Amino acid sequence: MPAMTESLLTMTAITQLLTSTMRTTAPVLLAAVGGLYSDRSGVLSIGLEGYMLGGAFGGFVGAYYSGNLWIGLLAAMIAGALLALLYAYFAVTLGVSQAVAGTGLVMLAAGGTGFLNRVLFRSSGDFVRITPFQPVAIPGLSQIPVVGQIFFNQNVLVYLAFLLVPVTWFLLYRTALGLEIRSVGEHAKAADTVGLNVTLTRYGCVLVSGALAGLGGAYLSLAHANTFIEMMTAERGYMAFAIIIFGKYNPLGALGASLLFGFADAVQLKLQIAGLPIPYEFLLMLPYVLTLVAMVAAGRTVSPASLGTPYKKQ
Amino acid sequence: MYALETRGITKRFGSLVANDHITIGVRPGEVLALLGENGAGKTTLMNILYGLSRPDEGEVLVKGRPVQLRSPRQAIDLGIGMVHQHFMLVPAFSVAENVVLGMREKTGAVITKARLHESVREFSHRYHFDLDPSSRVGDLPVGLQQRVEILKSLYRGAQVLILDEPTAVLTPQETGELFKVIRHLQGEGKSVIFISHKLNEVMEISQRVTVLRLGKVQGTVNTAETDPPQLARMMIGRDLVHPARSRAETHGHPVLTIENLTVGQEGKRACANISLEVWGGEILGIAGVDGNGQKELVEAVFGVAAADSGRVILDGHELTGKGPAQAIDAGLALVPEDRQARGLVMDFSIAENLILETHRVAPFRRGMFIDDHRVGKYADAMIADFDIRASGGAGEPVSSLSGGNQQKVVLAREISRDPKALIAMKPTRGLDVGATEYVHRRLLGERARGKAILLVSTELEEVMSLSDRIAVMHRGALTGLVWPDVSQEDLGQLMTGAKTMFTATAPRGVGDS
Ligand SMILES: Nc1ncnc2c1ncn2[C@@H]1O[C@H](COP(=O)(O)OP(=O)(O)OP(=O)(O)O)[C@@H](O)[C@H]1O
Ligand SMILES: [Mg+2]
């Protein structure tokens, strides 16, 4: 027992833990950053879980049949975006309750991917696997001790997820387009009266959220499990939805919250492998509980004023 | 040639004809006033000019050329700007962000804060607007928010500026400032369509007046050749009768007592040590420049906000530290300042809004349910009494009512609840002259029935003509308690805090008989 605890705390162990944190963070972060676009434009990103599932499955199908991981990613984005399009039709065009439409969408994605998965792959009974994304060492930077290993020796989706944070921040807070998106989420009618197209902006943002969350899902099937498993997102999409609020609708906040979740997830995995005498169900719960507790402790967040409110023109 | 004109514009909402073949025009460099009762169709017409709604018939011409206005964007591109009756600003954004929103051709795709603030500051100086580009719009007083709206239109290159009831939310001082701005724009050859219910303002600022009545143009006259009585006649189809205040009734006892009420911490007191007694059968007016603690006082009395010290007693009931529900149950009624934010649930129907505070009790409640039939009948009676104009009757959502008619719904609910004491904040804001006259008559009627009325208004004329006593507030403190025959000069000094004067500490006839 003492030896085991010791081994958890060595330098290599810590490096390993942080390296794995980056990887457990990436899928939630992709979904959270995507969801930010939707929320910021005033449309609840409650369907993230559905887009992720769609992306995980679409990505796997694309990669399996083409034999090309990149085509898999493209397929994941398309699958996520198509689901998002359906949601946008209900939430933006028809103006129905977004909580209801979003939950319905998640159910549709869960049932749909499960069904198609059985039709396409499970007839044989065996898991069909693909060769996953491999770490790509960044020349030079990956040579830095410890830091290089943690940050610069990851697969391409991890780089993408973390890169999207500053990109999204810049877009939202430093560009005219970002100002427009935020205005639509704060006060749709005011945006309309200065000549902005509220419907188009919201559709665009929801589609982006679908595509990015789709990538988050594809991470699970193409870089983590190497196959598609029913419900493999394990509520990470809902976590991303909560993480956006916890992160105060800011990409940097979402990054912090995702890292917290990812770290807890990495610790939990490590503990499972270490074989501590704790039921693994408890360990699985850890990241979710921790993130929610932190969220409650962080207190109130001011949401975009028009969030969840459909806009009707006269 | 007109800078902007309409020919035969018609707009229907179901069976209601909100605009009936309307033909108007504004010349370059001219201020055209648009007058009309609540619901006459002014805002509807302006929304059409701004591309927010499409007419069923008729056409719009810019500099003599027919144009298609399918969206605000097209109106903006044609040089039409509009400041809405209810502002269209993003409260969470800064002044600069609100001004440039949607103007990518001017800001470029990437926005640098420093450059943005610099260019907006420069632009605002051109019109002598004193606006800090970095302040958050939601934190600004309404007068400044309106400037942001005007600046927004000018930044978009507006040649014709539509101002829909711009003065309804302004203090007389701010109105004066606005008029300076309007004259400046006129000097630049820009045209203004000015909507107001205040005839003296129309006389002061406009060159011509078009009067609408029941959706039709009643006539257009040169301002120099008309007077307020004629305009009122054109608007409401009869002469205006100012209700007279009868002699003071017998006063029972103080109904609403406010004792040493203080709101806010030392150093930034919104209200400091306010003591007032409103007796049954009197109207106590509170005068003062807007923002001198009137709103905070009223909110603390009603229990919407907490007072830091002091007591509120309503007819023997202690209300100190209680919430609005208890205040309502004890018999206190409030007509709040901001009808959309506080007074109404915009998506609810007129009937639902009318019973918002009384739905829990008989006669509207039957067992667990609400008696729709009773509610409907009650709502119909209120609609008739208060002349609420709604095309769809009691079931119509409040959001589709004209601004003035929304205000009537709040008034109907509060007055007809038969409260012991009524607090009315700017009760006639946005009401046309006829409706104003009616509300004044109702307030005097409630007074005659022995109710205690606290009237907060920045309209001096309203306070002076209705009140039995006038309290004056300055920087959160009471500077005077005087009779309504106080001289303008004294009142002015009380309002600026130059002196204090307490001559009317109890209603007439109480102390000396
Ligand atoms: N979206 C709508 N649906 C149904 N009726 C409407 C709608 N918008 C306006 N109306 C009706 O059209 C009429 C004209 O309204 P409008 O807002 O133009 O009046 P207004 O002259 O601006 O009045 P106010 O002085 O009170 O602002 C009113 O009877 C109103 O109830
Ligand atoms: Mg109006």
mmCIF file of C-alpha atoms in Angstrom, chain A residues 40 170-196 302-303 305 309 311-314, chain B residues 47 50-54 70-73 76 84 87-93 96-98 100-104 107-113 152 156:
data_model
loop_
_atom_site.group_PDB
_atom_site.id
_atom_site.type_symbol
_atom_site.label_atom_id
_atom_site.label_comp_id
_atom_site.label_asym_id
_atom_site.label_seq_id
_atom_site.Cartn_x
_atom_site.Cartn_y
_atom_site.Cartn_z
ATOM 1 C CA ARG A 40 -23.980 33.382 -26.634
ATOM 2 C CA PHE A 170 -10.769 36.637 -29.890
ATOM 3 C CA LEU A 171 -13.747 36.117 -32.129
ATOM 4 C CA LEU A 172 -16.297 36.864 -29.421
ATOM 5 C CA TYR A 173 -14.597 39.855 -27.827
ATOM 6 C CA ARG A 174 -12.433 41.415 -30.477
ATOM 7 C CA THR A 175 -14.330 41.176 -33.724
ATOM 8 C CA ALA A 176 -17.446 42.776 -35.165
ATOM 9 C CA LEU A 177 -18.924 39.338 -35.729
ATOM 10 C CA GLY A 178 -18.468 38.475 -32.056
ATOM 11 C CA LEU A 179 -20.177 41.685 -31.018
ATOM 12 C CA GLU A 180 -23.071 40.807 -33.305
ATOM 13 C CA ILE A 181 -23.369 37.283 -31.917
ATOM 14 C CA ARG A 182 -23.379 38.552 -28.361
ATOM 15 C CA SER A 183 -25.938 41.260 -29.163
ATOM 16 C CA VAL A 184 -28.297 38.656 -30.595
ATOM 17 C CA GLY A 185 -27.988 36.686 -27.362
ATOM 18 C CA GLU A 186 -28.450 39.721 -25.151
ATOM 19 C CA HIS A 187 -31.236 41.594 -26.888
ATOM 20 C CA ALA A 188 -32.459 40.038 -30.119
ATOM 21 C CA LYS A 189 -34.837 42.854 -30.936
ATOM 22 C CA ALA A 190 -32.136 45.486 -30.557
ATOM 23 C CA ALA A 191 -29.951 43.457 -32.902
ATOM 24 C CA ASP A 192 -32.808 43.265 -35.369
ATOM 25 C CA THR A 193 -33.358 47.027 -35.290
ATOM 26 C CA VAL A 194 -29.756 47.706 -36.282
ATOM 27 C CA GLY A 195 -30.244 45.466 -39.266
ATOM 28 C CA LEU A 196 -28.698 42.219 -38.047
ATOM 29 C CA VAL A 302 -25.224 36.236 -15.339
ATOM 30 C CA SER A 303 -26.549 34.547 -18.464
ATOM 31 C CA ALA A 305 -30.292 38.154 -21.320
ATOM 32 C CA THR A 309 -36.050 33.102 -25.596
ATOM 33 C CA TYR A 311 -37.350 35.773 -31.285
ATOM 34 C CA LYS A 312 -40.510 36.576 -33.173
ATOM 35 C CA LYS A 313 -40.614 39.356 -35.673
ATOM 36 C CA GLN A 314 -43.827 41.400 -35.842
ATOM 37 C CA ASN B 47 -42.253 50.943 -37.540
ATOM 38 C CA TYR B 50 -38.093 51.897 -40.264
ATOM 39 C CA GLY B 51 -38.676 48.619 -42.079
ATOM 40 C CA LEU B 52 -39.751 46.791 -38.931
ATOM 41 C CA SER B 53 -43.161 45.967 -40.272
ATOM 42 C CA ARG B 54 -44.611 45.849 -43.737
ATOM 43 C CA ARG B 70 -38.186 45.174 -45.990
ATOM 44 C CA SER B 71 -35.811 45.416 -43.041
ATOM 45 C CA PRO B 72 -34.261 48.016 -40.747
ATOM 46 C CA ARG B 73 -31.066 47.511 -42.691
ATOM 47 C CA ILE B 76 -30.660 52.547 -42.348
ATOM 48 C CA HIS B 84 -37.832 53.659 -30.205
ATOM 49 C CA PHE B 87 -35.122 51.718 -26.137
ATOM 50 C CA MET B 88 -33.315 49.181 -28.281
ATOM 51 C CA LEU B 89 -29.993 49.111 -26.478
ATOM 52 C CA VAL B 90 -28.013 46.171 -25.179
ATOM 53 C CA PRO B 91 -27.671 46.974 -21.465
ATOM 54 C CA ALA B 92 -24.643 44.703 -20.999
ATOM 55 C CA PHE B 93 -22.688 46.459 -23.762
ATOM 56 C CA ALA B 96 -19.277 52.420 -27.967
ATOM 57 C CA GLU B 97 -20.329 48.836 -28.638
ATOM 58 C CA ASN B 98 -23.971 49.865 -28.859
ATOM 59 C CA VAL B 100 -21.174 50.623 -33.715
ATOM 60 C CA LEU B 101 -23.157 47.380 -33.474
ATOM 61 C CA GLY B 102 -23.855 46.041 -36.938
ATOM 62 C CA MET B 103 -21.680 48.644 -38.685
ATOM 63 C CA ARG B 104 -18.925 46.389 -39.914
ATOM 64 C CA THR B 107 -15.427 49.270 -37.663
ATOM 65 C CA GLY B 108 -13.748 46.663 -39.805
ATOM 66 C CA ALA B 109 -13.841 42.991 -38.940
ATOM 67 C CA VAL B 110 -11.469 43.266 -35.996
ATOM 68 C CA ILE B 111 -12.333 45.720 -33.259
ATOM 69 C CA THR B 112 -9.597 47.355 -31.203
ATOM 70 C CA LYS B 113 -10.993 48.852 -28.010
ATOM 71 C CA LYS B 152 -26.414 55.286 -32.877
ATOM 72 C CA ARG B 156 -25.436 55.170 -39.308
#
